[in-house]
Amino acid sequence: MAHFNSDGLTRRRLLQTSLVVGGLSVLGKQSVLASSPKSIELPFSRGDRPLVTFPEKRPLMVMTTRPPQLETPFPIFNDDVFTPNDAFFVRWHLANIPTSIDLQTFRLSIRGRVKQPLSFSLKDLQEQFEPVEIAAVCQCAGNSRGFSEPRVAGGQWGHGAMGNALWKGLRLRDLLEKVGIESDAQHVRFDGLDRPVADGTPDFLKSLPLNDATADSVIVAYAMNGEPLPILNGFPLRLVVPGWYATYWVKMLNDIEVLNQEDHKFWMDPAYRIPDNACGCLEPGEKAKDKIPISTMKVRSFITNIHDGATIDIGTKILVKGIAFDQGYGIDQVLFSSDGGQHWKAAKLGKDYGDFSFRQWEIAVSLKPVQSYQLQSLAINRIGESQQLHPKWNPNGYLRNAVEAIHVRTQG
Ligand SMILES: Nc1nc2c(c(=O)[nH]1)N[C@H]1C(S)=C(S)[C@@H](COP(=O)(O)O)O[C@H]1N2
Ligand SMILES: [Mo]
């Protein structure tokens, strides 16, 4: 039984909002869904995921309902270079999430080490700042965690805790310029409207070093693939930090605080930290000497049109298709192997939608009938970084970027 929003706190908040004008109240029409029609089995233990429809979403793979954690079924990544909004994965840490936003009263405030604290309505942000658009991959730091061996704690995601969208909004830098930051500013902290259910659970706050926060590519987004953001993906505003893991992409963003020091609140420290070494990895059982906040994404690639365990008909040559992405240097090459990595051939790259986007690729492959094959892809970015041939491990299951394998059997 999927029940999106049943906690009293959120109800109370809904009741208090007597007048919802121009807002979105999709989640208000909450329904208790009948038992799920179908499910998908991920290839690791306890990998059964019911497919359930949430507001503004097509059926997605449910990991948890409170808070909602929904995974995109992998074949969807083969349909289009951009992940449709209704199929985009969902991840919240805290269960008290507003079910509607009143745009009459909604404000984004900026305060802290600034010359003039200000707050803006959505309309202000859309009208007073230059709109910019960027294609970028949003990927959970723990995407593919379920494949960690040995198994690690945390949400057991398959490969579908990621998505690529065309984001539209204003540059965070322009916003910071408008309020004027003080000379001692060092970090910028972001808060959204979601709140913990239990006392003692820390609010979800994330921060970026000022230098990264003011990069050209960082935007406060009010649109995703040409539409307002789905409420589960952060309506009306979310931070978009191209190249960085999604933990920094704060949803339902309503508060920005400029700090004159590093942020050591829970979600920056100790949460979301990785071992301070080149691979961000450890041997199972080993303890990290030093840890640093997770930041930019590692290069990855996937085959999207053939699933593991498939039997494929090889009347003629088969066309293998996939996607690749990195932290924003851009994909230089995708290599493909059908013999377990002994030989690699370059795939043809698809249209370039920008350095932070998924890059599609394809390659025509001849396979012999009635044989087993291991299909693999290996992406290399423009500074020569490539995927790991063998999975690296850390106790949070972050940063996975191993070459994945698809096992198929051909028939004549
Ligand atoms: N306000 C808020 N923003 C958030 C989070 C959250 O819990 N609350 N989770 C982050 C994490 S860890 C991920 S993976 C992404 C998920 O984005 P999505 O739900 O749009 O796919 O949102 C990020 N932004
Ligand atoms: Mo995440």
Short mmCIF file of C-alpha atoms and ligand atoms in Angstrom, two decimals:
data_model
loop_
_atom_site.label_atom_id
_atom_site.label_comp_id
_atom_site.label_asym_id
_atom_site.label_seq_id
_atom_site.Cartn_x
_atom_site.Cartn_y
_atom_site.Cartn_z
CA MET A 1 0.00 0.00 0.00
CA ALA A 2 1.50 3.30 -1.00
CA HIS A 3 0.48 6.23 1.06
CA PHE A 4 2.31 9.35 0.20
CA ASN A 5 1.47 11.80 2.88
CA SER A 6 -0.23 10.79 6.03
CA ASP A 7 1.67 12.54 8.77
CA GLY A 8 -0.22 14.98 10.93
CA LEU A 9 2.30 17.77 10.64
CA THR A 10 1.88 18.06 6.91
CA ARG A 11 -1.90 17.94 7.24
CA ARG A 12 -1.81 20.75 9.72
CA ARG A 13 0.31 22.78 7.38
CA LEU A 14 -2.21 22.16 4.63
CA LEU A 15 -5.09 23.25 6.81
CA GLN A 16 -3.30 26.42 7.83
CA THR A 17 -2.90 27.34 4.19
CA SER A 18 -6.51 28.36 3.85
CA LEU A 19 -6.05 30.14 0.56
CA VAL A 20 -4.00 28.48 -2.13
CA VAL A 21 -3.86 30.95 -4.99
CA GLY A 22 -1.97 30.13 -8.12
CA GLY A 23 -0.31 27.35 -6.24
CA LEU A 24 0.05 23.73 -7.00
CA SER A 25 -2.01 21.40 -4.92
CA VAL A 26 -1.52 18.16 -6.76
CA LEU A 27 -0.50 16.32 -3.66
CA GLY A 28 -3.63 17.49 -1.92
CA LYS A 29 -5.61 15.00 -3.95
CA GLN A 30 -3.84 12.21 -2.21
CA SER A 31 -5.16 8.77 -2.79
CA VAL A 32 -4.35 5.55 -1.13
CA LEU A 33 -3.34 3.43 -4.04
CA ALA A 34 -4.50 -0.08 -4.50
CA SER A 35 -1.87 -2.75 -4.22
CA SER A 36 0.75 -2.18 -6.89
CA PRO A 37 0.07 -3.68 -10.28
CA LYS A 38 3.60 -4.75 -11.05
CA SER A 39 7.09 -4.73 -9.71
CA ILE A 40 10.67 -4.81 -10.92
CA GLU A 41 13.31 -7.08 -9.46
CA LEU A 42 16.73 -5.48 -9.12
CA PRO A 43 19.59 -7.98 -9.36
CA PHE A 44 20.65 -7.95 -5.70
CA SER A 45 19.20 -9.24 -2.48
CA ARG A 46 15.93 -7.62 -1.38
CA GLY A 47 15.77 -5.92 -4.78
CA ASP A 48 12.04 -6.27 -5.36
CA ARG A 49 10.55 -2.85 -6.16
CA PRO A 50 6.82 -2.31 -6.60
CA LEU A 51 5.84 0.07 -9.38
CA VAL A 52 3.58 2.76 -7.95
CA THR A 53 2.12 6.00 -9.28
CA PHE A 54 2.78 9.14 -7.24
CA PRO A 55 1.41 12.64 -8.02
CA GLU A 56 2.69 13.90 -11.40
CA LYS A 57 4.59 10.66 -11.91
CA ARG A 58 4.14 7.57 -14.03
CA PRO A 59 4.63 4.28 -12.16
CA LEU A 60 8.14 4.28 -10.66
CA MET A 61 10.05 1.78 -8.54
CA VAL A 62 9.35 2.46 -4.89
CA MET A 63 12.17 2.09 -2.41
CA THR A 64 10.39 3.92 0.45
CA THR A 65 7.17 5.95 0.60
CA ARG A 66 7.84 8.11 3.66
CA PRO A 67 9.95 9.88 2.68
CA PRO A 68 9.37 9.19 -1.00
CA GLN A 69 12.28 7.48 -2.73
CA LEU A 70 11.40 6.45 -6.25
CA GLU A 71 13.71 4.99 -8.86
CA THR A 72 13.44 5.42 -12.64
CA PRO A 73 13.00 2.06 -14.42
CA PHE A 74 16.16 1.74 -16.48
CA PRO A 75 14.65 1.22 -19.98
CA ILE A 76 13.38 4.83 -19.79
CA PHE A 77 16.96 6.04 -20.28
CA ASN A 78 16.86 4.54 -23.76
CA ASP A 79 13.81 6.55 -24.84
CA ASP A 80 15.32 10.03 -24.94
CA VAL A 81 18.49 11.86 -23.92
CA PHE A 82 16.32 13.86 -21.49
CA THR A 83 14.52 12.02 -18.72
CA PRO A 84 10.82 12.94 -18.72
CA ASN A 85 9.66 14.82 -15.63
CA ASP A 86 7.06 12.18 -14.82
CA ALA A 87 9.75 9.49 -14.88
CA PHE A 88 12.47 11.44 -13.04
CA PHE A 89 13.65 9.72 -9.85
CA VAL A 90 12.71 11.11 -6.45
CA ARG A 91 14.67 11.21 -3.25
CA TRP A 92 13.85 13.04 -0.03
CA HIS A 93 15.49 12.57 3.35
CA LEU A 94 12.74 13.99 5.53
CA ALA A 95 9.10 12.97 5.49
CA ASN A 96 7.48 16.31 6.25
CA ILE A 97 7.26 17.73 2.74
CA PRO A 98 4.74 20.42 1.80
CA THR A 99 2.07 18.98 -0.45
CA SER A 100 1.26 22.32 -2.01
CA ILE A 101 3.00 25.64 -2.43
CA ASP A 102 1.21 28.97 -2.32
CA LEU A 103 3.01 31.15 -4.84
CA GLN A 104 1.36 34.26 -3.39
CA THR A 105 3.31 33.85 -0.19
CA PHE A 106 6.29 31.76 -1.29
CA ARG A 107 9.57 33.67 -1.03
CA LEU A 108 13.22 32.80 -1.53
CA SER A 109 15.26 34.71 1.03
CA ILE A 110 18.97 35.48 0.96
CA ARG A 111 20.66 36.49 4.13
CA GLY A 112 23.80 36.03 6.23
CA ARG A 113 27.03 37.67 5.14
CA VAL A 114 25.33 39.92 2.60
CA LYS A 115 25.07 43.69 2.32
CA GLN A 116 21.31 43.68 1.89
CA PRO A 117 19.19 40.66 2.83
CA LEU A 118 16.36 40.30 0.32
CA SER A 119 13.53 37.96 -0.51
CA PHE A 120 12.03 37.23 -3.89
CA SER A 121 8.79 35.80 -5.19
CA LEU A 122 8.95 33.32 -8.03
CA LYS A 123 7.76 36.06 -10.35
CA ASP A 124 10.57 38.40 -9.18
CA LEU A 125 13.12 35.71 -9.94
CA GLN A 126 11.65 35.09 -13.38
CA GLU A 127 11.39 38.77 -14.26
CA GLN A 128 14.37 40.46 -12.61
CA PHE A 129 17.12 38.06 -13.67
CA GLU A 130 18.46 36.84 -16.96
CA PRO A 131 17.06 33.35 -17.64
CA VAL A 132 19.59 30.69 -18.51
CA GLU A 133 19.23 27.07 -19.60
CA ILE A 134 21.52 24.14 -19.05
CA ALA A 135 21.30 20.41 -19.73
CA ALA A 136 22.63 18.56 -16.72
CA VAL A 137 22.59 15.15 -15.07
CA CYS A 138 21.23 14.94 -11.53
CA GLN A 139 22.63 11.80 -9.94
CA CYS A 140 22.30 10.65 -6.34
CA ALA A 141 25.66 10.06 -4.65
CA GLY A 142 24.39 6.59 -3.81
CA ASN A 143 23.14 5.71 -7.28
CA SER A 144 23.85 1.97 -7.88
CA ARG A 145 24.56 1.43 -4.17
CA GLY A 146 22.69 -1.87 -4.27
CA PHE A 147 25.54 -3.33 -6.31
CA SER A 148 28.11 -2.69 -3.54
CA GLU A 149 29.94 -5.82 -2.47
CA PRO A 150 30.10 -6.33 0.40
CA ARG A 151 26.64 -4.84 0.86
CA VAL A 152 26.48 -1.43 2.57
CA ALA A 153 23.80 0.39 4.57
CA GLY A 154 21.59 2.95 2.85
CA GLY A 155 19.00 2.99 0.10
CA GLN A 156 19.61 0.03 -2.18
CA TRP A 157 19.37 1.86 -5.50
CA GLY A 158 19.83 0.19 -8.84
CA HIS A 159 21.21 2.43 -11.59
CA GLY A 160 18.07 4.57 -11.85
CA ALA A 161 18.74 7.21 -9.18
CA MET A 162 19.78 9.64 -11.90
CA GLY A 163 18.21 11.69 -14.65
CA ASN A 164 19.11 14.25 -17.28
CA ALA A 165 17.03 17.39 -17.77
CA LEU A 166 17.10 20.77 -19.42
CA TRP A 167 16.99 23.12 -16.44
CA LYS A 168 15.96 26.75 -16.70
CA GLY A 169 16.42 29.41 -14.09
CA LEU A 170 18.69 32.24 -13.02
CA ARG A 171 22.34 32.14 -12.12
CA LEU A 172 22.97 31.88 -8.40
CA ARG A 173 25.85 34.27 -8.99
CA ASP A 174 23.47 36.95 -10.27
CA LEU A 175 21.34 36.54 -7.18
CA LEU A 176 24.37 36.85 -4.91
CA GLU A 177 25.50 39.92 -6.83
CA LYS A 178 22.10 41.53 -6.30
CA VAL A 179 22.31 41.22 -2.49
CA GLY A 180 26.04 41.94 -2.45
CA ILE A 181 28.17 39.52 -0.50
CA GLU A 182 30.47 40.62 2.30
CA SER A 183 34.22 40.29 1.81
CA ASP A 184 34.46 37.55 4.45
CA ALA A 185 31.93 35.30 2.69
CA GLN A 186 33.23 31.75 2.22
CA HIS A 187 30.40 29.29 1.88
CA VAL A 188 26.77 29.40 0.84
CA ARG A 189 24.14 27.26 2.61
CA PHE A 190 20.84 26.17 1.11
CA ASP A 191 17.59 25.14 2.78
CA GLY A 192 14.32 23.87 1.37
CA LEU A 193 10.80 23.73 2.79
CA ASP A 194 10.95 20.07 3.86
CA ARG A 195 11.29 19.40 7.55
CA PRO A 196 12.01 16.44 9.79
CA VAL A 197 9.13 14.57 11.36
CA ALA A 198 10.93 13.72 14.60
CA ASP A 199 12.58 16.22 16.95
CA GLY A 200 16.29 15.70 16.82
CA THR A 201 16.44 14.82 13.14
CA PRO A 202 18.53 17.61 11.62
CA ASP A 203 16.94 19.76 8.93
CA PHE A 204 18.29 19.08 5.44
CA LEU A 205 20.81 21.87 4.79
CA LYS A 206 23.62 21.74 2.24
CA SER A 207 26.36 24.17 1.41
CA LEU A 208 28.89 24.90 -1.29
CA PRO A 209 32.19 26.74 -1.16
CA LEU A 210 31.61 30.28 -2.51
CA ASN A 211 33.86 29.63 -5.46
CA ASP A 212 31.76 26.67 -6.61
CA ALA A 213 28.47 28.39 -5.80
CA THR A 214 29.34 31.28 -8.11
CA ALA A 215 30.29 29.11 -11.09
CA ASP A 216 28.61 30.03 -14.37
CA SER A 217 26.68 26.77 -14.48
CA VAL A 218 25.03 26.90 -11.03
CA ILE A 219 21.41 27.98 -11.27
CA VAL A 220 18.29 28.36 -9.20
CA ALA A 221 15.91 26.46 -11.48
CA TYR A 222 12.19 27.10 -11.90
CA ALA A 223 11.71 24.87 -14.92
CA MET A 224 12.69 21.39 -15.95
CA ASN A 225 12.32 20.18 -19.53
CA GLY A 226 10.17 23.19 -20.30
CA GLU A 227 7.68 22.74 -17.43
CA PRO A 228 7.49 23.84 -13.82
CA LEU A 229 9.27 21.33 -11.58
CA PRO A 230 7.11 18.47 -10.34
CA ILE A 231 6.47 19.03 -6.64
CA LEU A 232 8.40 15.86 -5.81
CA ASN A 233 11.40 17.27 -7.70
CA GLY A 234 11.30 20.54 -5.79
CA PHE A 235 8.58 22.88 -7.05
CA PRO A 236 8.83 25.84 -7.28
CA LEU A 237 12.65 26.20 -7.08
CA ARG A 238 15.63 23.94 -6.81
CA LEU A 239 19.34 24.48 -6.86
CA VAL A 240 21.03 22.93 -9.90
CA VAL A 241 24.75 22.27 -9.47
CA PRO A 242 25.86 20.71 -12.76
CA GLY A 243 28.61 18.15 -12.34
CA TRP A 244 28.04 17.74 -8.60
CA TYR A 245 26.20 14.87 -6.96
CA ALA A 246 22.51 15.55 -6.40
CA THR A 247 22.79 15.91 -2.62
CA TYR A 248 23.65 19.59 -3.29
CA TRP A 249 20.68 20.13 -5.61
CA VAL A 250 18.44 21.42 -2.81
CA LYS A 251 14.73 21.17 -3.65
CA MET A 252 11.87 23.53 -2.66
CA LEU A 253 14.66 26.01 -2.08
CA ASN A 254 13.44 28.91 0.08
CA ASP A 255 16.47 30.09 2.01
CA ILE A 256 20.07 30.90 1.11
CA GLU A 257 22.52 31.88 3.80
CA VAL A 258 25.98 33.23 3.06
CA LEU A 259 28.47 32.00 5.68
CA ASN A 260 31.89 33.27 6.68
CA GLN A 261 33.04 29.78 7.59
CA GLU A 262 32.66 26.15 6.62
CA ASP A 263 29.34 24.47 7.38
CA HIS A 264 29.60 21.64 9.91
CA LYS A 265 25.92 20.94 10.34
CA PHE A 266 24.85 17.30 10.06
CA TRP A 267 24.20 16.94 6.32
CA MET A 268 27.67 18.34 5.52
CA ASP A 269 29.49 16.76 8.44
CA PRO A 270 29.47 13.82 9.15
CA ALA A 271 26.92 13.00 6.41
CA TYR A 272 27.88 12.80 2.72
CA ARG A 273 31.62 12.52 3.28
CA ILE A 274 34.05 10.33 1.37
CA PRO A 275 37.54 9.09 2.17
CA ASP A 276 40.08 11.78 1.28
CA ASN A 277 42.05 9.84 -1.33
CA ALA A 278 42.16 9.66 -5.12
CA CYS A 279 39.45 7.00 -5.48
CA GLY A 280 37.27 7.97 -2.51
CA CYS A 281 37.42 4.29 -1.67
CA LEU A 282 38.50 1.94 1.08
CA GLU A 283 39.04 -1.76 1.58
CA PRO A 284 36.04 -3.28 3.34
CA GLY A 285 36.71 -3.02 7.09
CA GLU A 286 39.29 -0.25 6.67
CA LYS A 287 38.66 3.10 8.40
CA ALA A 288 39.17 6.39 6.57
CA LYS A 289 41.91 8.58 8.04
CA ASP A 290 40.36 11.77 6.75
CA LYS A 291 37.08 12.47 5.06
CA ILE A 292 35.95 15.31 2.84
CA PRO A 293 32.53 16.37 1.55
CA ILE A 294 31.52 14.49 -1.59
CA SER A 295 31.55 16.83 -4.60
CA THR A 296 31.77 16.14 -8.35
CA MET A 297 30.62 13.07 -10.24
CA LYS A 298 32.80 10.35 -11.66
CA VAL A 299 32.58 9.38 -15.32
CA ARG A 300 30.04 6.67 -16.08
CA SER A 301 28.39 4.93 -19.01
CA PHE A 302 25.54 2.48 -19.47
CA ILE A 303 24.04 0.30 -22.14
CA THR A 304 20.39 1.30 -22.33
CA ASN A 305 18.70 -0.85 -24.97
CA ILE A 306 19.65 -4.33 -23.77
CA HIS A 307 19.00 -5.58 -20.29
CA ASP A 308 21.02 -8.05 -18.29
CA GLY A 309 19.91 -11.59 -18.86
CA ALA A 310 18.29 -10.85 -22.22
CA THR A 311 18.09 -13.31 -25.04
CA ILE A 312 18.70 -11.44 -28.27
CA ASP A 313 17.70 -12.32 -31.75
CA ILE A 314 20.56 -11.63 -34.13
CA GLY A 315 18.94 -11.80 -37.51
CA THR A 316 21.31 -9.06 -38.62
CA LYS A 317 23.80 -6.86 -36.85
CA ILE A 318 22.54 -5.51 -33.56
CA LEU A 319 22.79 -1.86 -32.64
CA VAL A 320 23.87 -1.37 -29.04
CA LYS A 321 22.86 2.00 -27.56
CA GLY A 322 23.75 3.77 -24.38
CA ILE A 323 24.52 6.94 -22.47
CA ALA A 324 27.61 8.42 -20.82
CA PHE A 325 28.31 11.43 -18.61
CA ASP A 326 30.91 12.92 -16.30
CA GLN A 327 31.37 15.93 -14.05
CA GLY A 328 31.36 18.38 -16.94
CA TYR A 329 34.57 17.99 -18.86
CA GLY A 330 32.45 16.23 -21.44
CA ILE A 331 32.66 12.75 -22.90
CA ASP A 332 35.54 12.20 -25.30
CA GLN A 333 35.06 8.53 -26.10
CA VAL A 334 32.94 5.52 -25.29
CA LEU A 335 34.53 2.12 -25.88
CA PHE A 336 32.54 -1.06 -26.23
CA SER A 337 33.47 -4.69 -25.65
CA SER A 338 31.51 -7.87 -26.23
CA ASP A 339 34.24 -10.26 -25.08
CA GLY A 340 34.61 -9.46 -21.43
CA GLY A 341 36.98 -6.56 -21.98
CA GLN A 342 39.65 -8.19 -24.14
CA HIS A 343 38.91 -5.99 -27.15
CA TRP A 344 37.41 -2.53 -27.18
CA LYS A 345 35.97 -0.60 -30.10
CA ALA A 346 34.96 3.06 -30.18
CA ALA A 347 31.23 3.75 -30.29
CA LYS A 348 29.72 6.63 -32.24
CA LEU A 349 28.73 9.55 -30.04
CA GLY A 350 25.33 11.19 -30.46
CA LYS A 351 24.39 14.85 -30.44
CA ASP A 352 26.22 17.03 -27.93
CA TYR A 353 23.77 18.77 -25.58
CA GLY A 354 26.51 20.30 -23.46
CA ASP A 355 29.23 19.08 -21.16
CA PHE A 356 26.95 18.28 -18.21
CA SER A 357 24.35 16.30 -20.17
CA PHE A 358 23.94 12.63 -20.90
CA ARG A 359 25.75 11.88 -24.16
CA GLN A 360 24.14 9.15 -26.17
CA TRP A 361 26.27 6.63 -28.04
CA GLU A 362 25.73 3.63 -30.28
CA ILE A 363 27.67 0.88 -31.98
CA ALA A 364 26.75 -1.83 -34.49
CA VAL A 365 27.90 -5.20 -33.27
CA SER A 366 28.08 -8.61 -34.95
CA LEU A 367 27.46 -11.50 -32.62
CA LYS A 368 27.37 -15.19 -33.41
CA PRO A 369 24.25 -17.25 -32.82
CA VAL A 370 23.64 -19.31 -29.72
CA GLN A 371 26.43 -17.95 -27.58
CA SER A 372 26.77 -16.07 -24.32
CA TYR A 373 28.24 -12.62 -24.32
CA GLN A 374 29.23 -10.02 -21.79
CA LEU A 375 28.55 -6.54 -23.16
CA GLN A 376 30.39 -3.61 -21.57
CA SER A 377 30.93 0.08 -22.16
CA LEU A 378 33.76 2.25 -20.90
CA ALA A 379 33.62 6.04 -21.10
CA ILE A 380 36.57 8.42 -21.09
CA ASN A 381 36.17 12.15 -20.55
CA ARG A 382 38.05 15.00 -22.16
CA ILE A 383 40.73 15.10 -19.48
CA GLY A 384 41.38 11.37 -19.88
CA GLU A 385 39.53 10.12 -16.80
CA SER A 386 37.86 6.78 -17.35
CA GLN A 387 35.63 4.38 -15.51
CA GLN A 388 37.00 1.83 -13.07
CA LEU A 389 37.39 -1.62 -14.61
CA HIS A 390 36.56 -3.16 -11.24
CA PRO A 391 34.18 -1.64 -8.68
CA LYS A 392 35.73 0.39 -5.86
CA TRP A 393 34.14 0.23 -2.44
CA ASN A 394 33.35 2.63 0.40
CA PRO A 395 31.06 2.17 3.40
CA ASN A 396 28.37 4.52 2.03
CA GLY A 397 28.26 3.03 -1.45
CA TYR A 398 29.00 6.43 -3.01
CA LEU A 399 30.75 7.27 -6.30
CA ARG A 400 30.21 3.98 -8.11
CA ASN A 401 31.62 4.24 -11.61
CA ALA A 402 32.65 0.73 -12.49
CA VAL A 403 32.30 -0.67 -15.99
CA GLU A 404 29.00 -2.52 -15.74
CA ALA A 405 28.34 -5.79 -17.53
CA ILE A 406 25.27 -6.93 -19.41
CA HIS A 407 25.07 -10.66 -19.95
CA VAL A 408 23.13 -11.85 -22.96
CA ARG A 409 22.55 -14.99 -24.91
CA THR A 410 22.05 -14.89 -28.62
CA GLN A 411 19.69 -17.01 -30.64
CA GLY A 412 19.92 -17.79 -34.31
N1 LIG B 1 15.06 19.94 0.12
C1 LIG B 1 15.70 18.81 -0.20
N2 LIG B 1 16.47 18.80 -1.30
C2 LIG B 1 17.12 17.67 -1.66
C3 LIG B 1 17.06 16.51 -0.87
C4 LIG B 1 16.24 16.55 0.30
O1 LIG B 1 16.12 15.57 1.03
N3 LIG B 1 15.58 17.71 0.59
N4 LIG B 1 17.76 15.38 -1.24
C5 LIG B 1 18.90 15.56 -2.16
C6 LIG B 1 19.35 14.30 -2.72
S1 LIG B 1 20.35 13.34 -1.76
C7 LIG B 1 19.06 13.91 -3.99
S2 LIG B 1 19.63 12.45 -4.64
C8 LIG B 1 18.25 14.78 -4.87
C9 LIG B 1 17.14 14.04 -5.55
O2 LIG B 1 16.54 14.86 -6.49
P1 LIG B 1 15.18 14.44 -7.19
O3 LIG B 1 14.23 13.97 -6.13
O4 LIG B 1 14.69 15.60 -7.94
O5 LIG B 1 15.53 13.31 -8.13
O6 LIG B 1 17.67 15.87 -4.18
C10 LIG B 1 18.54 16.52 -3.28
N5 LIG B 1 17.88 17.70 -2.79
MO MO B 2 21.08 11.47 -2.98
#
